[in-house]
Amino acid sequence: MELRRGASFSWERFEILGGKILKAIEDQGQLIANLSVQGGLSNNSTNGHPPEPHDLHVDETGDEIEAHSRKDVLSTPITASDDILKWNVFPVDKPIRTLPASVFSAKMNPYSNEISHPSPERILELRDIYLSKFEPLTPFVDNEMFDDLVLEVLRDGLKDSVSSCFVLSIFALAAIWGNYPEDERRFTSNADNGSPTRTVTVPEHRFKESSIYFAMAQSRMSYALQDDSLLGVSCYCLMGSWYWYNFEPVQGWKMFRTASMLWETYHQKQTLGGSERSQQELSLEQRLFWTCMKAECEMRYELPNLPLCTLQDSQFSFQLPSFPSEAPTSRLFVCHARDRRNCAPTAFYYFLAEISLRRLLNRARNAATKLSPNLDSSGARMVAEKFTQLEEQLQRWLECLPPCLYFNLPPDSLPSEAEPELVKLMRERYVEVRELLCRAFLYICVHDHATQLTIPQRRLYGAKASLGLRLNTYRIETEKPFYRHCGSWIACRVRFNHALCLLAAARAKNLDTESTKFIEIPINWQDYVIKVKDRLDTWSDQGGGIEQLSVTLSWLASQSF
């Protein structure tokens, strides 16, 4: 199926293709689990059908495939920045911590005591900004309910209620949001010497309006906390997104953590009550479950000392999130209905595909816990086989993407100049997983000082590690580093990790060990490290420990160049 502008859209076909996207990795994962245990296909698998539950075997750790797909892990040697800095090619003593204590404190809101009463025209503008710029990226809001609440505000004004908290949270996000893919750097005077410096600080008019709305929403948070519907869950997800946009990662995590708690209490109430709910409400419950869980897990990728997400142990069964069969709207907003219908399918496909990819990422992180600096040839072979299986699952996922999410395949092809934002995000998610799978082989090669790998292993693992290094430079080169979004803080740390991988490979090559002879480092790798350093310097005034990353990278680069 191909989605063309102006073409009619079949929701029945959406359900079919959506299911295909999400099941691609699941079926492949079950099949590979059977192959690894049995050494062959089960009866069901030979007929081209996924294994039945009673045929599903467990892997070598004793956990079922679902547990590895759903559950996060405490930490791995190849994910978070501080874990990579522990690789034995880096000095034990570092000049500075990459995460200062200030990250755990909230920034002061200079407009916390101000109140705004936006005009009807501005309210409608903020509504349109949210629906066109933010909602397609994270469709966890019931748009029909949102329109009803906007009408309520237009008619009766803002109140001390959960509904006004919800609307104000959306207004706060809409007011601060930029225009994709604009480079948001600008010059500002240095406070110390008055010289111009580049910054990505949010322009004052956007920041002020947004901060006022956010403070007004905060004053109504108690209503959201007491709410026993999904509206309170949505409020905290929106607030978490706002904090992330403003480089307050831990404050954002606290909001999503609370949202998870509210979702769990809502789900328990509905389970015990047994009342019949609309398909619209069931859809929202599913989407908020995945939004909360993936938000918590994503933050733990870089801050592994945070507690695990409780939703991963929820009794809420894994199922395909559904979406409304049409784009309902009130009469006031009828002129916008066609635009929403046209953009909705791609956003829904992206949401489903990203869920599936994140489940694969969890499997990769679980596999990475088996990595050790002291792996012998046999242990390395077992870990390598697992990561090779994950590569096959990733390929299967790629083959099931709908045409509207197709992208030029990295690292050999650069993205198209007119690449839509959702396609860009899908491509970057794919590269994130593929590079992590290659990073495992870089880790094995870098730590094989005892020359325990066989020559065929060194050759194979070196080739995979080399591909990972190419993917590192690809991400650094192709990203839009100065367009601000909710993931900008994490993106800074991820790019720091990519620079660390390049530095680790170069330092290991200088040691001239047998296991690094087959690793090929990009010729101009130093230029990419410098690009990351420039990026971190530009973002450093936003807080969140970015300045500390810049200092650490400069220190390592000075020893390696």
Coordinates of C-alpha atoms in Angstrom, one line a residue:
M1 CA 0.0 0.0 0.0
E2 CA 1.3 3.5 -0.8
L3 CA 0.0 6.7 0.7
R4 CA -0.3 9.6 -1.7
R5 CA -1.3 13.1 -1.0
G6 CA -5.0 13.5 -1.7
A7 CA -5.6 9.8 -2.0
S8 CA -8.4 8.2 0.1
F9 CA -7.3 6.2 3.1
S10 CA -8.7 2.8 4.1
W11 CA -8.6 2.3 7.9
E12 CA -9.2 -1.5 7.3
R13 CA -5.9 -1.6 5.4
F14 CA -4.3 0.5 8.1
E15 CA -5.1 -2.2 10.7
I16 CA -3.8 -4.9 8.4
L17 CA -0.5 -3.2 7.6
G18 CA -0.2 -1.9 11.2
G19 CA -0.4 -5.4 12.5
K20 CA 2.1 -6.5 10.0
I21 CA 4.6 -3.9 11.2
L22 CA 4.3 -4.8 14.8
K23 CA 4.2 -8.5 14.4
A24 CA 7.3 -8.6 12.1
I25 CA 9.8 -8.6 14.9
E26 CA 7.6 -10.6 17.3
D27 CA 7.2 -13.5 14.9
Q28 CA 10.8 -13.4 13.9
G29 CA 11.9 -13.2 17.5
Q30 CA 9.9 -16.3 18.4
L31 CA 11.2 -18.2 15.4
I32 CA 14.8 -17.4 16.2
A33 CA 14.3 -18.5 19.8
N34 CA 13.1 -21.9 18.6
L35 CA 16.0 -22.2 16.1
S36 CA 18.6 -21.4 18.8
V37 CA 17.2 -24.0 21.2
Q38 CA 16.1 -26.7 18.9
G39 CA 18.6 -26.3 16.1
G40 CA 15.7 -26.4 13.6
L41 CA 12.2 -25.2 12.9
S42 CA 9.1 -26.3 14.9
N43 CA 6.2 -27.9 13.1
N44 CA 4.3 -24.6 13.2
S45 CA 7.2 -22.6 11.9
T46 CA 7.8 -24.9 8.9
N47 CA 4.3 -24.1 7.8
G48 CA 5.0 -20.4 7.8
H49 CA 3.0 -19.7 10.9
P50 CA 4.3 -18.2 14.2
P51 CA 4.8 -20.8 17.0
E52 CA 1.8 -21.4 19.3
P53 CA 2.3 -20.3 23.0
H54 CA 2.9 -23.9 24.1
D55 CA 5.6 -24.3 21.5
L56 CA 7.5 -21.1 22.5
H57 CA 10.8 -22.1 24.1
V58 CA 12.8 -20.0 26.4
D59 CA 16.3 -18.7 25.6
E60 CA 19.5 -19.4 27.5
T61 CA 18.7 -17.0 30.4
G62 CA 15.3 -18.6 31.1
D63 CA 13.3 -15.5 30.3
E64 CA 10.7 -15.6 27.6
I65 CA 10.9 -13.5 24.5
E66 CA 8.2 -11.2 25.7
A67 CA 10.1 -10.5 28.9
H68 CA 13.2 -9.5 26.9
S69 CA 11.1 -7.4 24.6
R70 CA 9.2 -5.6 27.3
K71 CA 11.7 -5.3 30.2
D72 CA 14.5 -2.9 30.5
V73 CA 17.8 -3.8 32.2
L74 CA 19.7 -1.9 34.9
S75 CA 22.8 -1.2 32.8
T76 CA 25.0 -2.6 30.0
P77 CA 28.7 -2.0 29.1
I78 CA 27.8 -0.4 25.8
T79 CA 24.9 2.0 26.3
A80 CA 25.1 4.9 28.7
S81 CA 27.9 7.5 28.5
D82 CA 29.4 6.6 31.9
D83 CA 29.5 2.9 31.0
I84 CA 31.4 3.5 27.8
L85 CA 33.8 5.7 29.6
K86 CA 34.7 2.6 31.7
W87 CA 36.1 0.8 28.7
N88 CA 39.7 -0.2 29.4
V89 CA 41.1 2.0 26.6
F90 CA 40.0 5.1 28.6
P91 CA 41.8 6.5 31.7
V92 CA 40.2 5.4 35.0
D93 CA 40.3 8.9 36.5
K94 CA 38.3 11.5 34.7
P95 CA 38.6 15.3 35.1
I96 CA 34.9 15.8 35.8
R97 CA 31.6 13.9 36.3
T98 CA 29.4 13.8 33.2
L99 CA 26.3 14.3 35.2
P100 CA 26.4 17.0 37.9
A101 CA 24.1 17.0 40.9
S102 CA 22.3 20.1 39.5
V103 CA 20.7 17.9 36.9
F104 CA 18.4 16.6 39.6
S105 CA 17.1 20.0 40.6
A106 CA 14.4 22.0 38.8
K107 CA 15.3 25.2 37.0
M108 CA 13.7 28.4 38.3
N109 CA 10.7 29.7 36.3
P110 CA 11.0 33.5 36.1
Y111 CA 7.4 33.8 35.1
S112 CA 5.8 31.6 37.7
N113 CA 3.7 34.3 39.2
E114 CA 2.3 35.7 36.0
I115 CA -1.0 34.9 34.4
S116 CA -2.1 35.0 30.8
H117 CA -5.5 35.1 29.2
P118 CA -4.9 34.4 25.5
S119 CA -7.3 35.7 23.0
P120 CA -9.6 33.4 21.1
E121 CA -7.4 33.9 18.0
R122 CA -4.3 32.9 19.9
I123 CA -6.0 29.9 21.5
L124 CA -6.9 28.6 18.0
E125 CA -3.3 29.3 16.8
L126 CA -1.9 27.3 19.7
R127 CA -4.3 24.5 19.0
D128 CA -3.2 24.3 15.4
I129 CA 0.5 24.4 16.3
Y130 CA 0.1 21.5 18.6
L131 CA -1.9 19.4 16.2
S132 CA 0.4 20.0 13.3
K133 CA 3.9 20.0 15.0
F134 CA 3.8 17.9 18.2
E135 CA 0.8 15.6 18.0
P136 CA 2.0 13.7 14.9
L137 CA 5.2 12.8 16.7
T138 CA 3.6 11.5 19.8
P139 CA -0.1 10.8 19.3
F140 CA -1.1 10.2 22.9
V141 CA -3.9 12.8 23.2
D142 CA -7.5 12.2 22.3
N143 CA -7.9 15.0 19.7
E144 CA -11.7 15.0 19.9
M145 CA -11.6 15.5 23.6
F146 CA -9.0 18.2 23.2
D147 CA -11.2 20.1 20.8
D148 CA -14.1 19.8 23.2
L149 CA -11.9 21.2 26.0
V150 CA -10.7 24.1 23.8
L151 CA -14.3 24.9 23.1
E152 CA -15.0 24.9 26.8
V153 CA -12.1 27.3 27.4
L154 CA -13.3 29.6 24.6
R155 CA -16.8 29.6 26.1
D156 CA -16.2 29.6 29.9
G157 CA -12.5 30.6 30.3
L158 CA -9.9 28.7 32.3
K159 CA -10.9 27.0 35.6
D160 CA -9.2 25.3 38.5
S161 CA -9.7 21.8 37.0
V162 CA -7.9 18.9 35.4
S163 CA -9.3 19.9 32.0
S164 CA -7.7 23.4 32.2
C165 CA -4.4 21.8 33.4
F166 CA -4.6 19.7 30.3
V167 CA -5.3 22.6 27.9
L168 CA -2.6 24.8 29.5
S169 CA 0.0 22.0 29.2
I170 CA -0.7 21.8 25.5
F171 CA -0.5 25.6 25.2
A172 CA 2.9 25.6 26.9
L173 CA 4.3 23.1 24.4
A174 CA 2.7 24.8 21.4
A175 CA 4.0 28.3 22.5
I176 CA 7.6 27.1 22.8
W177 CA 7.8 24.8 19.8
G178 CA 10.0 25.8 16.8
N179 CA 9.7 25.2 13.1
Y180 CA 11.2 22.0 11.7
P181 CA 14.0 21.8 10.4
E182 CA 15.2 25.3 11.2
D183 CA 18.7 25.8 12.7
E184 CA 17.8 27.7 16.0
R185 CA 21.3 29.0 16.7
R186 CA 21.6 32.7 17.2
F187 CA 24.2 35.1 18.6
T188 CA 24.1 36.5 22.1
S189 CA 26.4 38.5 24.2
N190 CA 28.8 36.7 26.5
A191 CA 28.0 37.7 30.1
D192 CA 31.6 37.7 31.1
N193 CA 33.3 39.6 28.3
G194 CA 30.5 40.9 26.1
S195 CA 31.7 39.1 23.0
P196 CA 29.1 37.4 20.8
T197 CA 28.6 33.7 21.3
R198 CA 26.2 31.2 19.7
T199 CA 23.4 29.8 21.7
V200 CA 20.2 27.7 21.1
T201 CA 18.4 29.3 24.0
V202 CA 14.7 29.6 23.2
P203 CA 13.8 33.1 22.0
E204 CA 12.4 35.2 24.9
H205 CA 8.9 35.7 23.4
R206 CA 8.4 32.0 23.0
F207 CA 9.9 31.1 26.4
K208 CA 7.9 33.7 28.3
E209 CA 4.6 32.8 26.9
S210 CA 5.2 29.1 27.3
S211 CA 6.5 29.4 30.9
I212 CA 3.5 31.4 31.9
Y213 CA 1.1 28.7 30.6
F214 CA 3.3 26.0 32.2
A215 CA 3.2 27.7 35.6
M216 CA -0.6 28.0 35.3
A217 CA -0.8 24.3 34.5
Q218 CA 1.5 23.5 37.5
S219 CA -0.9 25.3 39.8
R220 CA -3.6 22.8 38.7
M221 CA -1.4 19.7 39.0
S222 CA -3.3 18.5 42.1
Y223 CA -6.4 18.1 40.0
A224 CA -4.5 16.0 37.5
L225 CA -3.1 13.9 40.3
Q226 CA -6.5 13.2 41.8
D227 CA -8.1 12.5 38.4
D228 CA -9.1 8.9 37.9
S229 CA -9.5 9.1 34.1
L230 CA -6.9 9.2 31.4
L231 CA -6.9 13.0 31.3
G232 CA -4.6 13.2 34.3
V233 CA -2.2 10.7 32.7
S234 CA -2.1 12.9 29.6
C235 CA -1.4 16.0 31.7
Y236 CA 1.7 14.5 33.2
C237 CA 2.9 13.2 29.9
L238 CA 2.6 16.7 28.4
M239 CA 4.5 18.2 31.3
G240 CA 7.2 15.7 31.0
S241 CA 7.6 16.6 27.4
W242 CA 7.9 20.3 28.2
Y243 CA 10.6 19.6 30.8
W244 CA 12.6 17.5 28.3
Y245 CA 12.3 20.3 25.7
N246 CA 13.8 22.7 28.3
F247 CA 16.7 20.4 29.1
E248 CA 15.4 19.2 32.5
P249 CA 15.7 15.5 32.0
V250 CA 15.1 14.3 35.6
Q251 CA 12.1 16.6 36.1
G252 CA 10.7 15.2 32.9
W253 CA 11.3 11.7 34.1
K254 CA 9.5 12.5 37.3
M255 CA 6.4 13.6 35.3
F256 CA 6.4 10.4 33.2
R257 CA 7.0 8.3 36.3
T258 CA 3.9 9.9 37.8
A259 CA 2.0 9.4 34.6
S260 CA 2.8 5.7 34.8
M261 CA 1.4 5.5 38.3
L262 CA -1.8 7.2 37.3
W263 CA -2.1 4.9 34.3
E264 CA -1.7 1.9 36.5
T265 CA -4.4 3.0 39.0
Y266 CA -6.7 3.8 36.1
H267 CA -6.2 0.4 34.6
Q268 CA -6.7 -1.4 37.9
K269 CA -9.9 0.5 38.4
Q270 CA -11.2 -0.5 35.0
T271 CA -10.2 -4.1 35.4
L272 CA -12.1 -4.4 38.7
G273 CA -15.0 -2.4 37.6
G274 CA -15.6 -4.3 34.4
S275 CA -17.5 -1.5 32.8
E276 CA -17.7 -1.4 29.0
R277 CA -15.7 1.4 27.4
S278 CA -15.6 3.0 24.0
Q279 CA -13.1 1.9 21.4
Q280 CA -11.8 5.5 21.6
E281 CA -11.0 5.2 25.3
L282 CA -9.4 1.8 24.9
S283 CA -7.2 3.2 22.1
L284 CA -6.1 6.0 24.4
E285 CA -5.3 3.6 27.2
Q286 CA -3.0 1.6 24.9
R287 CA -1.2 4.6 23.5
L288 CA -0.6 6.1 26.9
F289 CA 0.7 2.8 28.2
W290 CA 3.4 2.7 25.5
T291 CA 4.1 6.4 25.8
C292 CA 4.8 6.2 29.5
M293 CA 6.9 3.0 29.3
K294 CA 9.1 4.1 26.4
A295 CA 9.6 7.5 27.9
E296 CA 10.9 6.1 31.2
C297 CA 13.0 3.5 29.4
E298 CA 14.6 6.0 27.1
M299 CA 15.7 8.2 30.0
R300 CA 17.1 5.1 31.8
Y301 CA 19.3 4.4 28.7
E302 CA 21.4 7.4 29.8
L303 CA 20.6 7.4 33.5
P304 CA 20.7 3.7 34.4
N305 CA 20.7 4.4 38.1
L306 CA 17.1 5.6 37.9
P307 CA 14.6 2.9 39.0
L308 CA 13.1 0.5 36.5
C309 CA 9.7 1.4 34.9
T310 CA 7.0 -0.4 36.9
L311 CA 4.8 -0.7 33.8
Q312 CA 7.1 -3.4 32.4
D313 CA 5.6 -5.7 35.1
S314 CA 2.0 -4.6 34.5
Q315 CA -0.6 -7.3 33.7
F316 CA -1.6 -5.2 30.7
S317 CA -1.1 -7.7 27.9
F318 CA 1.0 -6.8 24.8
Q319 CA -1.3 -5.9 22.0
L320 CA -1.4 -3.7 18.9
P321 CA -2.3 -0.1 19.9
S322 CA -5.4 0.9 17.9
F323 CA -6.3 4.3 16.6
P324 CA -9.7 6.0 15.9
S325 CA -11.2 4.9 12.6
E326 CA -11.7 8.5 11.5
A327 CA -10.6 12.0 12.5
P328 CA -13.7 13.4 14.4
T329 CA -13.9 17.1 14.9
S330 CA -16.4 19.7 16.1
R331 CA -18.2 22.1 13.8
L332 CA -15.9 24.9 14.8
F333 CA -12.8 23.0 13.6
V334 CA -14.4 21.4 10.5
C335 CA -12.0 23.3 8.2
H336 CA -9.0 21.5 9.7
A337 CA -10.5 18.0 9.6
R338 CA -9.1 17.1 6.2
D339 CA -5.5 18.1 7.1
R340 CA -5.7 15.9 10.2
R341 CA -6.9 12.9 8.3
N342 CA -4.1 13.3 5.7
C343 CA -1.3 13.4 8.3
A344 CA -2.8 10.9 10.7
P345 CA -1.9 7.6 9.0
T346 CA 1.8 8.3 8.7
A347 CA 1.9 9.3 12.4
F348 CA 0.1 6.2 13.4
Y349 CA 2.4 4.0 11.4
Y350 CA 5.4 5.7 12.9
F351 CA 4.0 5.1 16.4
L352 CA 3.5 1.4 15.8
A353 CA 6.9 0.9 14.1
E354 CA 8.7 2.7 16.8
I355 CA 7.1 0.6 19.5
S356 CA 8.2 -2.5 17.7
L357 CA 11.7 -1.2 17.3
R358 CA 12.0 -0.3 21.0
R359 CA 11.0 -3.8 21.9
L360 CA 13.9 -5.0 19.7
L361 CA 16.2 -2.4 21.4
N362 CA 15.2 -3.9 24.8
R363 CA 16.3 -7.3 23.5
A364 CA 19.6 -5.9 22.4
R365 CA 20.2 -4.3 25.8
N366 CA 19.4 -7.6 27.5
A367 CA 21.9 -9.4 25.2
A368 CA 24.5 -6.7 25.9
T369 CA 24.5 -7.6 29.6
K370 CA 26.4 -10.8 28.6
L371 CA 29.3 -8.7 27.4
S372 CA 32.4 -8.8 29.6
P373 CA 36.0 -7.6 29.3
N374 CA 37.1 -11.2 29.9
L375 CA 35.2 -13.0 27.2
D376 CA 37.0 -16.0 25.7
S377 CA 36.5 -17.3 22.2
S378 CA 33.5 -19.4 23.1
G379 CA 31.8 -16.7 25.1
A380 CA 32.3 -14.2 22.4
R381 CA 30.8 -16.6 19.8
M382 CA 27.6 -17.0 21.9
V383 CA 27.2 -13.3 22.3
A384 CA 27.9 -12.7 18.6
E385 CA 25.3 -15.2 17.6
K386 CA 22.7 -13.4 19.7
F387 CA 23.5 -10.1 18.1
T388 CA 23.5 -11.6 14.6
Q389 CA 20.0 -12.9 15.3
L390 CA 19.0 -9.4 16.4
E391 CA 20.4 -8.0 13.1
E392 CA 18.1 -10.4 11.2
Q393 CA 15.1 -9.2 13.2
L394 CA 16.0 -5.6 12.5
Q395 CA 16.1 -6.4 8.8
R396 CA 12.7 -8.0 9.0
W397 CA 11.4 -4.9 10.7
L398 CA 12.8 -2.8 7.9
E399 CA 11.2 -4.9 5.2
C400 CA 7.8 -4.4 6.8
L401 CA 7.8 -0.6 6.9
P402 CA 5.0 1.0 4.8
P403 CA 6.1 3.2 1.8
C404 CA 5.2 6.4 3.6
L405 CA 8.1 5.7 6.1
Y406 CA 10.7 4.5 3.5
F407 CA 14.1 6.2 3.9
N408 CA 17.5 6.0 2.1
L409 CA 19.4 3.1 3.7
P410 CA 22.3 4.2 5.9
P411 CA 25.2 4.5 5.9
D412 CA 25.8 4.2 2.1
S413 CA 22.9 6.6 1.2
L414 CA 22.4 10.0 2.6
P415 CA 18.9 11.2 3.5
S416 CA 16.9 13.1 0.9
E417 CA 16.9 16.9 1.1
A418 CA 13.1 17.0 1.5
E419 CA 12.9 14.2 4.0
P420 CA 9.7 14.6 6.2
E421 CA 10.2 14.8 9.9
L422 CA 8.6 11.4 10.7
V423 CA 10.7 9.7 8.1
K424 CA 13.8 11.3 9.6
L425 CA 12.9 10.1 13.0
M426 CA 12.2 6.6 11.7
R427 CA 15.6 6.5 10.0
E428 CA 17.4 7.7 13.1
R429 CA 15.7 5.1 15.2
Y430 CA 16.8 2.4 12.8
V431 CA 20.4 3.6 12.8
E432 CA 20.3 3.8 16.6
V433 CA 19.5 0.1 16.9
R434 CA 21.8 -1.0 14.1
E435 CA 24.8 0.9 15.5
L436 CA 24.2 -0.5 19.0
L437 CA 24.3 -4.0 17.5
C438 CA 27.6 -3.2 15.9
R439 CA 28.9 -1.5 19.1
A440 CA 28.9 -4.9 20.8
F441 CA 31.5 -6.1 18.4
L442 CA 33.6 -3.0 18.9
Y443 CA 33.5 -3.7 22.6
I444 CA 34.6 -7.3 22.1
C445 CA 37.5 -6.3 19.8
V446 CA 38.7 -3.5 22.0
H447 CA 38.8 -5.7 25.1
D448 CA 40.5 -8.7 23.6
H449 CA 44.0 -8.0 24.9
A450 CA 44.7 -11.6 25.8
T451 CA 44.2 -12.5 22.1
Q452 CA 41.6 -15.1 22.8
L453 CA 39.6 -14.6 19.6
T454 CA 40.3 -16.8 16.6
I455 CA 41.4 -15.2 13.4
P456 CA 38.0 -15.7 11.7
Q457 CA 36.3 -14.1 14.7
R458 CA 38.7 -11.1 14.6
R459 CA 38.0 -10.7 10.9
L460 CA 34.2 -10.9 11.2
Y461 CA 33.9 -8.9 14.4
G462 CA 36.3 -6.3 13.0
A463 CA 34.1 -5.8 10.0
K464 CA 31.0 -5.4 12.1
A465 CA 32.8 -2.9 14.4
S466 CA 33.9 -1.0 11.3
L467 CA 30.3 -0.7 10.1
G468 CA 29.4 0.6 13.6
L469 CA 32.0 3.3 13.3
R470 CA 30.7 4.3 9.9
L471 CA 27.2 4.6 11.4
N472 CA 28.7 6.8 14.2
T473 CA 30.0 9.2 11.6
Y474 CA 26.7 8.9 9.6
R475 CA 24.6 10.0 12.6
I476 CA 26.9 12.9 13.4
E477 CA 26.9 14.1 9.8
T478 CA 23.2 13.7 9.0
E479 CA 21.5 14.9 12.1
K480 CA 20.0 18.4 12.4
P481 CA 21.9 19.2 15.6
F482 CA 20.5 22.6 16.3
Y483 CA 16.8 22.0 15.8
R484 CA 15.4 21.9 19.3
H485 CA 12.9 19.1 20.3
C486 CA 12.0 17.0 23.3
G487 CA 14.9 14.6 22.6
S488 CA 17.6 17.2 22.2
W489 CA 19.2 16.5 25.7
I490 CA 19.3 12.7 25.0
A491 CA 20.6 13.4 21.4
C492 CA 23.6 15.4 22.9
R493 CA 24.6 12.4 25.1
V494 CA 24.1 9.9 22.3
R495 CA 26.3 11.9 20.0
F496 CA 28.9 12.1 22.8
N497 CA 28.7 8.3 22.9
H498 CA 29.3 8.1 19.1
A499 CA 32.4 10.3 19.6
L500 CA 33.6 8.0 22.4
C501 CA 33.3 5.0 20.1
L502 CA 35.5 6.7 17.5
L503 CA 38.0 7.6 20.2
A504 CA 37.9 4.1 21.7
A505 CA 38.6 2.5 18.3
A506 CA 41.5 4.9 17.6
R507 CA 43.1 4.4 21.1
A508 CA 42.7 0.6 20.7
K509 CA 44.3 0.7 17.3
N510 CA 47.3 2.6 18.7
L511 CA 47.8 -0.4 21.1
D512 CA 48.3 -2.5 18.0
T513 CA 46.5 -5.6 19.4
E514 CA 45.6 -8.5 17.1
S515 CA 41.9 -8.0 17.6
T516 CA 41.9 -4.4 16.3
K517 CA 43.8 -5.1 13.1
F518 CA 40.6 -5.7 11.1
I519 CA 38.9 -2.6 12.4
E520 CA 38.8 0.2 9.8
I521 CA 38.4 3.7 11.3
P522 CA 37.0 6.4 9.0
I523 CA 39.9 8.5 7.7
N524 CA 38.5 11.8 8.9
W525 CA 37.2 10.5 12.2
Q526 CA 38.8 13.4 14.1
D527 CA 36.6 15.9 12.2
Y528 CA 33.5 14.1 13.5
V529 CA 34.7 14.2 17.1
I530 CA 35.3 18.0 16.7
K531 CA 31.7 18.4 15.3
V532 CA 30.4 16.7 18.4
K533 CA 32.5 19.0 20.5
D534 CA 31.2 22.1 18.7
R535 CA 27.6 20.8 19.2
L536 CA 28.1 20.3 22.9
D537 CA 29.7 23.7 23.3
T538 CA 26.6 25.3 21.6
W539 CA 24.2 23.5 23.9
S540 CA 26.2 23.7 27.1
D541 CA 24.5 26.8 28.4
Q542 CA 21.2 24.9 28.5
G543 CA 22.3 22.8 31.5
G544 CA 21.6 19.2 32.0
G545 CA 25.3 18.3 32.2
I546 CA 26.1 19.1 28.6
E547 CA 29.0 21.4 29.6
Q548 CA 30.5 18.5 31.5
L549 CA 30.3 16.3 28.4
S550 CA 32.1 18.9 26.4
V551 CA 34.9 19.2 29.0
T552 CA 35.3 15.4 29.1
L553 CA 35.4 15.1 25.3
S554 CA 38.0 17.8 24.9
W555 CA 40.2 16.1 27.5
L556 CA 40.0 12.7 25.8
A557 CA 40.5 14.3 22.3
S558 CA 43.6 16.1 23.5
Q559 CA 45.1 12.7 24.4
S560 CA 44.1 11.0 21.2
F561 CA 44.6 13.4 18.3

